[in-house]
JSON list of C-alpha atoms in Angstrom, two decimals:
[
{"chain": "A", "resi": 31, "resn": "UNK", "atom": "CA", "xyz": [-55.01, -39.75, -135.78]},
{"chain": "A", "resi": 32, "resn": "UNK", "atom": "CA", "xyz": [-56.17, -36.73, -137.69]},
{"chain": "A", "resi": 33, "resn": "UNK", "atom": "CA", "xyz": [-54.69, -37.11, -141.14]},
{"chain": "A", "resi": 34, "resn": "UNK", "atom": "CA", "xyz": [-53.76, -33.68, -142.66]},
{"chain": "A", "resi": 35, "resn": "UNK", "atom": "CA", "xyz": [-51.33, -34.84, -145.30]},
{"chain": "A", "resi": 36, "resn": "UNK", "atom": "CA", "xyz": [-50.84, -37.94, -147.21]},
{"chain": "A", "resi": 37, "resn": "UNK", "atom": "CA", "xyz": [-49.14, -38.83, -150.58]},
{"chain": "A", "resi": 38, "resn": "UNK", "atom": "CA", "xyz": [-47.49, -41.76, -152.32]},
{"chain": "A", "resi": 39, "resn": "UNK", "atom": "CA", "xyz": [-43.79, -41.46, -152.27]},
{"chain": "A", "resi": 40, "resn": "UNK", "atom": "CA", "xyz": [-42.42, -44.35, -154.23]},
{"chain": "A", "resi": 41, "resn": "UNK", "atom": "CA", "xyz": [-43.40, -47.66, -155.70]},
{"chain": "A", "resi": 42, "resn": "UNK", "atom": "CA", "xyz": [-40.26, -49.64, -154.72]},
{"chain": "A", "resi": 43, "resn": "UNK", "atom": "CA", "xyz": [-39.22, -53.24, -155.81]},
{"chain": "A", "resi": 44, "resn": "UNK", "atom": "CA", "xyz": [-35.83, -53.39, -154.07]},
{"chain": "A", "resi": 45, "resn": "UNK", "atom": "CA", "xyz": [-34.41, -52.20, -150.86]},
{"chain": "A", "resi": 46, "resn": "UNK", "atom": "CA", "xyz": [-32.27, -49.32, -152.31]},
{"chain": "A", "resi": 47, "resn": "UNK", "atom": "CA", "xyz": [-35.56, -47.75, -153.39]},
{"chain": "A", "resi": 48, "resn": "UNK", "atom": "CA", "xyz": [-37.12, -47.87, -149.95]},
{"chain": "A", "resi": 49, "resn": "UNK", "atom": "CA", "xyz": [-37.47, -44.26, -148.34]},
{"chain": "A", "resi": 50, "resn": "UNK", "atom": "CA", "xyz": [-34.69, -43.24, -146.01]},
{"chain": "A", "resi": 51, "resn": "UNK", "atom": "CA", "xyz": [-36.62, -40.96, -143.80]},
{"chain": "A", "resi": 52, "resn": "UNK", "atom": "CA", "xyz": [-36.74, -43.52, -140.95]},
{"chain": "A", "resi": 53, "resn": "UNK", "atom": "CA", "xyz": [-40.41, -43.02, -140.23]},
{"chain": "A", "resi": 54, "resn": "UNK", "atom": "CA", "xyz": [-42.12, -45.92, -138.57]},
{"chain": "A", "resi": 55, "resn": "UNK", "atom": "CA", "xyz": [-43.89, -48.18, -140.97]},
{"chain": "A", "resi": 56, "resn": "UNK", "atom": "CA", "xyz": [-47.01, -50.31, -141.13]},
{"chain": "A", "resi": 57, "resn": "UNK", "atom": "CA", "xyz": [-47.45, -52.86, -144.03]},
{"chain": "A", "resi": 58, "resn": "UNK", "atom": "CA", "xyz": [-50.77, -53.97, -145.41]},
{"chain": "A", "resi": 59, "resn": "UNK", "atom": "CA", "xyz": [-51.16, -57.48, -146.71]},
{"chain": "A", "resi": 60, "resn": "UNK", "atom": "CA", "xyz": [-54.12, -59.50, -147.82]},
{"chain": "A", "resi": 61, "resn": "UNK", "atom": "CA", "xyz": [-55.95, -61.18, -150.76]},
{"chain": "A", "resi": 62, "resn": "UNK", "atom": "CA", "xyz": [-56.12, -59.23, -154.18]},
{"chain": "A", "resi": 63, "resn": "UNK", "atom": "CA", "xyz": [-59.78, -58.45, -153.64]},
{"chain": "A", "resi": 64, "resn": "UNK", "atom": "CA", "xyz": [-60.01, -57.87, -149.88]},
{"chain": "A", "resi": 65, "resn": "UNK", "atom": "CA", "xyz": [-60.15, -54.17, -150.20]},
{"chain": "A", "resi": 66, "resn": "UNK", "atom": "CA", "xyz": [-56.65, -52.92, -149.22]},
{"chain": "A", "resi": 67, "resn": "UNK", "atom": "CA", "xyz": [-56.86, -49.76, -151.48]},
{"chain": "A", "resi": 68, "resn": "UNK", "atom": "CA", "xyz": [-60.44, -48.87, -150.19]},
{"chain": "A", "resi": 69, "resn": "UNK", "atom": "CA", "xyz": [-59.02, -49.30, -146.56]},
{"chain": "A", "resi": 70, "resn": "UNK", "atom": "CA", "xyz": [-56.03, -46.97, -147.19]},
{"chain": "A", "resi": 71, "resn": "UNK", "atom": "CA", "xyz": [-58.13, -44.34, -148.85]},
{"chain": "A", "resi": 72, "resn": "UNK", "atom": "CA", "xyz": [-60.68, -44.33, -145.97]},
{"chain": "A", "resi": 73, "resn": "UNK", "atom": "CA", "xyz": [-58.02, -44.19, -143.32]},
{"chain": "A", "resi": 74, "resn": "UNK", "atom": "CA", "xyz": [-56.23, -41.17, -144.88]},
{"chain": "A", "resi": 75, "resn": "UNK", "atom": "CA", "xyz": [-59.37, -39.29, -146.04]},
{"chain": "A", "resi": 76, "resn": "UNK", "atom": "CA", "xyz": [-58.52, -39.50, -149.70]},
{"chain": "A", "resi": 77, "resn": "UNK", "atom": "CA", "xyz": [-60.84, -40.80, -152.49]},
{"chain": "A", "resi": 78, "resn": "UNK", "atom": "CA", "xyz": [-58.38, -42.18, -154.96]},
{"chain": "A", "resi": 79, "resn": "UNK", "atom": "CA", "xyz": [-54.87, -41.96, -153.59]},
{"chain": "A", "resi": 80, "resn": "UNK", "atom": "CA", "xyz": [-54.66, -45.61, -153.45]},
{"chain": "A", "resi": 81, "resn": "UNK", "atom": "CA", "xyz": [-56.05, -46.77, -156.69]},
{"chain": "A", "resi": 82, "resn": "UNK", "atom": "CA", "xyz": [-58.97, -49.34, -156.59]},
{"chain": "A", "resi": 83, "resn": "UNK", "atom": "CA", "xyz": [-59.42, -51.70, -159.37]},
{"chain": "A", "resi": 84, "resn": "UNK", "atom": "CA", "xyz": [-61.87, -54.31, -160.63]},
{"chain": "A", "resi": 85, "resn": "UNK", "atom": "CA", "xyz": [-58.88, -56.29, -161.80]},
{"chain": "A", "resi": 86, "resn": "UNK", "atom": "CA", "xyz": [-57.35, -58.11, -158.76]},
{"chain": "A", "resi": 87, "resn": "UNK", "atom": "CA", "xyz": [-53.51, -58.42, -158.62]},
{"chain": "A", "resi": 88, "resn": "UNK", "atom": "CA", "xyz": [-53.03, -54.68, -159.93]},
{"chain": "A", "resi": 89, "resn": "UNK", "atom": "CA", "xyz": [-50.44, -53.87, -157.06]},
{"chain": "A", "resi": 90, "resn": "UNK", "atom": "CA", "xyz": [-47.15, -55.16, -158.21]},
{"chain": "A", "resi": 91, "resn": "UNK", "atom": "CA", "xyz": [-44.89, -53.04, -156.12]},
{"chain": "A", "resi": 92, "resn": "UNK", "atom": "CA", "xyz": [-44.33, -51.91, -152.58]},
{"chain": "A", "resi": 93, "resn": "UNK", "atom": "CA", "xyz": [-46.22, -48.63, -152.49]},
{"chain": "A", "resi": 94, "resn": "UNK", "atom": "CA", "xyz": [-45.15, -46.23, -149.78]},
{"chain": "A", "resi": 95, "resn": "UNK", "atom": "CA", "xyz": [-47.73, -43.88, -148.65]},
{"chain": "A", "resi": 96, "resn": "UNK", "atom": "CA", "xyz": [-46.33, -40.96, -146.23]},
{"chain": "A", "resi": 97, "resn": "UNK", "atom": "CA", "xyz": [-48.89, -39.73, -143.67]},
{"chain": "A", "resi": 98, "resn": "UNK", "atom": "CA", "xyz": [-48.47, -36.43, -141.75]},
{"chain": "A", "resi": 99, "resn": "UNK", "atom": "CA", "xyz": [-44.66, -36.60, -142.52]},
{"chain": "A", "resi": 100, "resn": "UNK", "atom": "CA", "xyz": [-44.39, -39.06, -139.61]},
{"chain": "A", "resi": 101, "resn": "UNK", "atom": "CA", "xyz": [-45.23, -42.48, -140.78]},
{"chain": "A", "resi": 102, "resn": "UNK", "atom": "CA", "xyz": [-45.85, -44.83, -143.81]},
{"chain": "A", "resi": 103, "resn": "UNK", "atom": "CA", "xyz": [-48.51, -47.25, -144.91]},
{"chain": "A", "resi": 104, "resn": "UNK", "atom": "CA", "xyz": [-46.68, -49.79, -147.10]},
{"chain": "A", "resi": 105, "resn": "UNK", "atom": "CA", "xyz": [-49.13, -51.67, -149.45]},
{"chain": "A", "resi": 106, "resn": "UNK", "atom": "CA", "xyz": [-47.67, -54.84, -150.70]},
{"chain": "A", "resi": 107, "resn": "UNK", "atom": "CA", "xyz": [-49.00, -56.98, -153.57]},
{"chain": "A", "resi": 108, "resn": "UNK", "atom": "CA", "xyz": [-52.15, -58.94, -152.99]},
{"chain": "A", "resi": 109, "resn": "UNK", "atom": "CA", "xyz": [-52.08, -62.78, -153.03]},
{"chain": "A", "resi": 110, "resn": "UNK", "atom": "CA", "xyz": [-54.39, -65.46, -154.07]},
{"chain": "A", "resi": 111, "resn": "UNK", "atom": "CA", "xyz": [-55.03, -64.36, -157.53]},
{"chain": "A", "resi": 112, "resn": "UNK", "atom": "CA", "xyz": [-54.59, -67.30, -159.89]},
{"chain": "A", "resi": 113, "resn": "UNK", "atom": "CA", "xyz": [-54.40, -65.48, -163.27]},
{"chain": "A", "resi": 114, "resn": "UNK", "atom": "CA", "xyz": [-51.04, -63.91, -162.34]},
{"chain": "A", "resi": 115, "resn": "UNK", "atom": "CA", "xyz": [-48.28, -66.09, -163.71]},
{"chain": "A", "resi": 116, "resn": "UNK", "atom": "CA", "xyz": [-46.39, -68.38, -161.13]},
{"chain": "A", "resi": 117, "resn": "UNK", "atom": "CA", "xyz": [-43.08, -66.78, -161.97]},
{"chain": "A", "resi": 118, "resn": "UNK", "atom": "CA", "xyz": [-44.52, -63.27, -161.09]},
{"chain": "A", "resi": 119, "resn": "UNK", "atom": "CA", "xyz": [-46.17, -64.44, -157.89]},
{"chain": "A", "resi": 120, "resn": "UNK", "atom": "CA", "xyz": [-42.80, -65.93, -156.86]},
{"chain": "A", "resi": 121, "resn": "UNK", "atom": "CA", "xyz": [-40.98, -62.71, -157.57]},
{"chain": "A", "resi": 122, "resn": "UNK", "atom": "CA", "xyz": [-43.69, -60.73, -155.43]},
{"chain": "A", "resi": 123, "resn": "UNK", "atom": "CA", "xyz": [-43.19, -63.26, -152.71]},
{"chain": "A", "resi": 124, "resn": "UNK", "atom": "CA", "xyz": [-39.50, -62.74, -152.71]},
{"chain": "A", "resi": 125, "resn": "UNK", "atom": "CA", "xyz": [-40.01, -58.80, -152.87]},
{"chain": "A", "resi": 126, "resn": "UNK", "atom": "CA", "xyz": [-42.28, -59.06, -149.75]},
{"chain": "A", "resi": 127, "resn": "UNK", "atom": "CA", "xyz": [-40.11, -61.36, -147.70]},
{"chain": "A", "resi": 128, "resn": "UNK", "atom": "CA", "xyz": [-37.14, -59.13, -148.33]},
{"chain": "A", "resi": 129, "resn": "UNK", "atom": "CA", "xyz": [-39.02, -56.09, -147.27]},
{"chain": "A", "resi": 130, "resn": "UNK", "atom": "CA", "xyz": [-40.69, -57.85, -144.18]},
{"chain": "A", "resi": 131, "resn": "UNK", "atom": "CA", "xyz": [-37.52, -59.51, -142.96]},
{"chain": "A", "resi": 132, "resn": "UNK", "atom": "CA", "xyz": [-35.05, -56.64, -143.33]},
{"chain": "A", "resi": 133, "resn": "UNK", "atom": "CA", "xyz": [-37.06, -53.47, -142.84]},
{"chain": "A", "resi": 134, "resn": "UNK", "atom": "CA", "xyz": [-36.20, -52.34, -139.15]},
{"chain": "A", "resi": 135, "resn": "UNK", "atom": "CA", "xyz": [-38.66, -49.53, -139.35]},
{"chain": "A", "resi": 136, "resn": "UNK", "atom": "CA", "xyz": [-41.43, -51.89, -139.99]},
{"chain": "A", "resi": 137, "resn": "UNK", "atom": "CA", "xyz": [-43.56, -51.93, -136.54]},
{"chain": "A", "resi": 138, "resn": "UNK", "atom": "CA", "xyz": [-46.56, -54.13, -137.50]},
{"chain": "A", "resi": 139, "resn": "UNK", "atom": "CA", "xyz": [-48.32, -55.84, -140.38]},
{"chain": "A", "resi": 140, "resn": "UNK", "atom": "CA", "xyz": [-51.99, -55.20, -141.09]},
{"chain": "A", "resi": 141, "resn": "UNK", "atom": "CA", "xyz": [-53.51, -58.45, -142.30]},
{"chain": "A", "resi": 142, "resn": "UNK", "atom": "CA", "xyz": [-56.91, -57.66, -144.10]},
{"chain": "A", "resi": 143, "resn": "UNK", "atom": "CA", "xyz": [-59.43, -60.46, -144.21]},
{"chain": "A", "resi": 144, "resn": "UNK", "atom": "CA", "xyz": [-62.95, -60.33, -145.71]},
{"chain": "A", "resi": 145, "resn": "UNK", "atom": "CA", "xyz": [-65.24, -60.76, -142.67]},
{"chain": "A", "resi": 146, "resn": "UNK", "atom": "CA", "xyz": [-67.84, -62.51, -144.86]},
{"chain": "A", "resi": 147, "resn": "UNK", "atom": "CA", "xyz": [-65.69, -65.53, -145.41]},
{"chain": "A", "resi": 148, "resn": "UNK", "atom": "CA", "xyz": [-63.48, -68.01, -143.60]},
{"chain": "A", "resi": 149, "resn": "UNK", "atom": "CA", "xyz": [-59.87, -67.10, -143.89]},
{"chain": "A", "resi": 150, "resn": "UNK", "atom": "CA", "xyz": [-58.33, -68.72, -146.97]},
{"chain": "A", "resi": 151, "resn": "UNK", "atom": "CA", "xyz": [-55.43, -71.16, -147.10]},
{"chain": "A", "resi": 152, "resn": "UNK", "atom": "CA", "xyz": [-53.38, -68.03, -148.35]},
{"chain": "A", "resi": 153, "resn": "UNK", "atom": "CA", "xyz": [-54.60, -65.97, -145.28]},
{"chain": "A", "resi": 154, "resn": "UNK", "atom": "CA", "xyz": [-53.66, -68.65, -142.82]},
{"chain": "A", "resi": 155, "resn": "UNK", "atom": "CA", "xyz": [-50.29, -69.19, -144.61]},
{"chain": "A", "resi": 156, "resn": "UNK", "atom": "CA", "xyz": [-49.47, -65.61, -144.50]},
{"chain": "A", "resi": 157, "resn": "UNK", "atom": "CA", "xyz": [-50.51, -65.13, -140.88]},
{"chain": "A", "resi": 158, "resn": "UNK", "atom": "CA", "xyz": [-48.47, -68.19, -139.84]},
{"chain": "A", "resi": 159, "resn": "UNK", "atom": "CA", "xyz": [-45.44, -66.89, -141.68]},
{"chain": "A", "resi": 160, "resn": "UNK", "atom": "CA", "xyz": [-45.68, -63.46, -140.29]},
{"chain": "A", "resi": 161, "resn": "UNK", "atom": "CA", "xyz": [-45.81, -64.82, -136.76]},
{"chain": "A", "resi": 162, "resn": "UNK", "atom": "CA", "xyz": [-43.00, -67.29, -137.55]},
{"chain": "A", "resi": 163, "resn": "UNK", "atom": "CA", "xyz": [-40.98, -64.12, -138.45]},
{"chain": "A", "resi": 164, "resn": "UNK", "atom": "CA", "xyz": [-41.85, -62.52, -135.06]},
{"chain": "A", "resi": 165, "resn": "UNK", "atom": "CA", "xyz": [-43.88, -59.86, -136.52]},
{"chain": "A", "resi": 166, "resn": "UNK", "atom": "CA", "xyz": [-46.81, -58.07, -134.76]},
{"chain": "A", "resi": 167, "resn": "UNK", "atom": "CA", "xyz": [-50.00, -58.43, -136.62]},
{"chain": "A", "resi": 168, "resn": "UNK", "atom": "CA", "xyz": [-53.19, -56.27, -136.71]},
{"chain": "A", "resi": 169, "resn": "UNK", "atom": "CA", "xyz": [-56.05, -58.11, -138.06]},
{"chain": "A", "resi": 170, "resn": "UNK", "atom": "CA", "xyz": [-58.60, -55.92, -140.16]},
{"chain": "A", "resi": 171, "resn": "UNK", "atom": "CA", "xyz": [-61.89, -57.71, -140.83]},
{"chain": "A", "resi": 172, "resn": "UNK", "atom": "CA", "xyz": [-63.19, -55.84, -144.05]},
{"chain": "A", "resi": 173, "resn": "UNK", "atom": "CA", "xyz": [-66.38, -55.29, -145.58]},
{"chain": "A", "resi": 174, "resn": "UNK", "atom": "CA", "xyz": [-68.51, -55.47, -142.31]},
{"chain": "A", "resi": 175, "resn": "UNK", "atom": "CA", "xyz": [-71.19, -53.43, -143.99]},
{"chain": "A", "resi": 176, "resn": "UNK", "atom": "CA", "xyz": [-71.96, -56.58, -146.17]},
{"chain": "A", "resi": 177, "resn": "UNK", "atom": "CA", "xyz": [-73.32, -58.58, -143.39]},
{"chain": "A", "resi": 178, "resn": "UNK", "atom": "CA", "xyz": [-75.87, -57.86, -140.46]},
{"chain": "A", "resi": 179, "resn": "UNK", "atom": "CA", "xyz": [-74.20, -56.44, -137.41]},
{"chain": "A", "resi": 180, "resn": "UNK", "atom": "CA", "xyz": [-75.61, -59.30, -135.36]},
{"chain": "A", "resi": 181, "resn": "UNK", "atom": "CA", "xyz": [-73.53, -61.68, -137.21]},
{"chain": "A", "resi": 182, "resn": "UNK", "atom": "CA", "xyz": [-70.18, -59.69, -136.82]},
{"chain": "A", "resi": 183, "resn": "UNK", "atom": "CA", "xyz": [-69.30, -61.68, -133.58]},
{"chain": "A", "resi": 184, "resn": "UNK", "atom": "CA", "xyz": [-69.86, -64.99, -135.09]},
{"chain": "A", "resi": 185, "resn": "UNK", "atom": "CA", "xyz": [-67.78, -64.31, -138.16]},
{"chain": "A", "resi": 186, "resn": "UNK", "atom": "CA", "xyz": [-65.03, -62.54, -135.93]},
{"chain": "A", "resi": 187, "resn": "UNK", "atom": "CA", "xyz": [-64.81, -65.87, -133.91]},
{"chain": "A", "resi": 188, "resn": "UNK", "atom": "CA", "xyz": [-64.46, -67.99, -137.09]},
{"chain": "A", "resi": 189, "resn": "UNK", "atom": "CA", "xyz": [-61.54, -65.73, -138.20]},
{"chain": "A", "resi": 190, "resn": "UNK", "atom": "CA", "xyz": [-59.83, -66.05, -134.82]},
{"chain": "A", "resi": 191, "resn": "UNK", "atom": "CA", "xyz": [-60.24, -69.84, -134.75]},
{"chain": "A", "resi": 192, "resn": "UNK", "atom": "CA", "xyz": [-59.12, -70.53, -138.43]},
{"chain": "A", "resi": 193, "resn": "UNK", "atom": "CA", "xyz": [-55.95, -68.41, -137.90]},
{"chain": "A", "resi": 194, "resn": "UNK", "atom": "CA", "xyz": [-55.29, -69.88, -134.40]},
{"chain": "A", "resi": 195, "resn": "UNK", "atom": "CA", "xyz": [-54.76, -66.05, -133.56]},
{"chain": "A", "resi": 196, "resn": "UNK", "atom": "CA", "xyz": [-52.24, -64.94, -131.16]},
{"chain": "A", "resi": 197, "resn": "UNK", "atom": "CA", "xyz": [-54.17, -63.47, -128.20]},
{"chain": "A", "resi": 198, "resn": "UNK", "atom": "CA", "xyz": [-51.74, -60.49, -128.28]},
{"chain": "A", "resi": 199, "resn": "UNK", "atom": "CA", "xyz": [-52.74, -59.66, -131.97]},
{"chain": "A", "resi": 200, "resn": "UNK", "atom": "CA", "xyz": [-55.82, -57.25, -132.18]},
{"chain": "A", "resi": 201, "resn": "UNK", "atom": "CA", "xyz": [-58.70, -57.61, -134.59]},
{"chain": "A", "resi": 202, "resn": "UNK", "atom": "CA", "xyz": [-60.66, -54.72, -135.71]},
{"chain": "A", "resi": 203, "resn": "UNK", "atom": "CA", "xyz": [-64.13, -54.96, -137.57]},
{"chain": "A", "resi": 204, "resn": "UNK", "atom": "CA", "xyz": [-64.08, -52.47, -140.39]},
{"chain": "A", "resi": 205, "resn": "UNK", "atom": "CA", "xyz": [-66.00, -50.92, -143.24]},
{"chain": "A", "resi": 206, "resn": "UNK", "atom": "CA", "xyz": [-64.59, -48.78, -145.85]},
{"chain": "A", "resi": 207, "resn": "UNK", "atom": "CA", "xyz": [-68.12, -47.74, -146.96]},
{"chain": "A", "resi": 208, "resn": "UNK", "atom": "CA", "xyz": [-69.30, -46.36, -143.57]},
{"chain": "A", "resi": 209, "resn": "UNK", "atom": "CA", "xyz": [-65.80, -45.76, -141.85]},
{"chain": "A", "resi": 210, "resn": "UNK", "atom": "CA", "xyz": [-66.99, -47.99, -138.98]},
{"chain": "A", "resi": 211, "resn": "UNK", "atom": "CA", "xyz": [-63.94, -49.07, -137.04]},
{"chain": "A", "resi": 212, "resn": "UNK", "atom": "CA", "xyz": [-61.76, -46.26, -138.37]},
{"chain": "A", "resi": 213, "resn": "UNK", "atom": "CA", "xyz": [-61.04, -44.82, -135.01]},
{"chain": "A", "resi": 214, "resn": "UNK", "atom": "CA", "xyz": [-60.30, -47.99, -133.37]},
{"chain": "A", "resi": 215, "resn": "UNK", "atom": "CA", "xyz": [-58.04, -49.09, -136.28]},
{"chain": "A", "resi": 216, "resn": "UNK", "atom": "CA", "xyz": [-56.09, -45.77, -135.99]},
{"chain": "A", "resi": 217, "resn": "UNK", "atom": "CA", "xyz": [-55.73, -45.93, -132.13]},
{"chain": "A", "resi": 218, "resn": "UNK", "atom": "CA", "xyz": [-54.55, -49.67, -132.64]},
{"chain": "A", "resi": 219, "resn": "UNK", "atom": "CA", "xyz": [-52.08, -48.70, -135.31]},
{"chain": "A", "resi": 220, "resn": "UNK", "atom": "CA", "xyz": [-50.61, -45.83, -133.16]},
{"chain": "A", "resi": 221, "resn": "UNK", "atom": "CA", "xyz": [-50.11, -48.06, -130.27]},
{"chain": "A", "resi": 222, "resn": "UNK", "atom": "CA", "xyz": [-47.66, -50.09, -132.34]},
{"chain": "A", "resi": 223, "resn": "UNK", "atom": "CA", "xyz": [-46.11, -47.18, -134.30]},
{"chain": "A", "resi": 224, "resn": "UNK", "atom": "CA", "xyz": [-45.22, -45.05, -131.24]},
{"chain": "A", "resi": 225, "resn": "UNK", "atom": "CA", "xyz": [-44.69, -47.63, -128.61]},
{"chain": "A", "resi": 226, "resn": "UNK", "atom": "CA", "xyz": [-42.02, -46.68, -126.12]},
{"chain": "A", "resi": 227, "resn": "UNK", "atom": "CA", "xyz": [-39.49, -49.23, -125.71]},
{"chain": "A", "resi": 228, "resn": "UNK", "atom": "CA", "xyz": [-38.82, -50.34, -122.18]},
{"chain": "A", "resi": 229, "resn": "UNK", "atom": "CA", "xyz": [-35.53, -49.08, -121.06]},
{"chain": "A", "resi": 230, "resn": "UNK", "atom": "CA", "xyz": [-33.52, -51.19, -118.65]},
{"chain": "A", "resi": 231, "resn": "UNK", "atom": "CA", "xyz": [-31.17, -49.03, -116.45]},
{"chain": "A", "resi": 232, "resn": "UNK", "atom": "CA", "xyz": [-27.69, -50.38, -115.88]},
{"chain": "A", "resi": 233, "resn": "UNK", "atom": "CA", "xyz": [-27.11, -51.04, -112.12]},
{"chain": "A", "resi": 234, "resn": "UNK", "atom": "CA", "xyz": [-25.53, -48.43, -110.24]},
{"chain": "A", "resi": 235, "resn": "UNK", "atom": "CA", "xyz": [-22.21, -49.04, -108.39]},
{"chain": "A", "resi": 236, "resn": "UNK", "atom": "CA", "xyz": [-23.77, -48.68, -105.03]},
{"chain": "A", "resi": 237, "resn": "UNK", "atom": "CA", "xyz": [-26.37, -51.31, -105.97]},
{"chain": "A", "resi": 238, "resn": "UNK", "atom": "CA", "xyz": [-23.83, -54.00, -106.68]}
]
């Protein structure tokens, strides 16, 4: 996708604040330091639209980014950051659960995982929960520029095994520094956003 327009529309915490434009949406989930903001900025060709921070856990709302007036990226609070009070983490969890389970324009969830490390317990729990809820998941293995290209396949295999990945869920190796994997990520996302539903025709009278 060629991105010509992007902007943050709203930072929401409850359903009545969600945009009502009915554009298809992709949510982005991952650990607080996995590089979600960098991924968003690289995908939409903006340097600082999604604010990056040296302080993990900064995103505390559902941030809706409209792209080309036809779709949304929805950045959700990161997980796995111990310094955030448990009461606040619980509130984030309820906010994310409400969005994921009730938003009918949500077409897929991008789960970002640092390719350098095995998926954490939180990564595994998030993936298992999303699959339990029947959601399509796109796995983005971030920070690929931090390890030699010859090790990518080995690290990708570890991610697949630790998550017990559904064969139908794609995985894309990605670098926000070099834009490696950007085109593949976009083509994968578009395949979920604009997938045509199969229409079953009612049998005609003469077929009965």
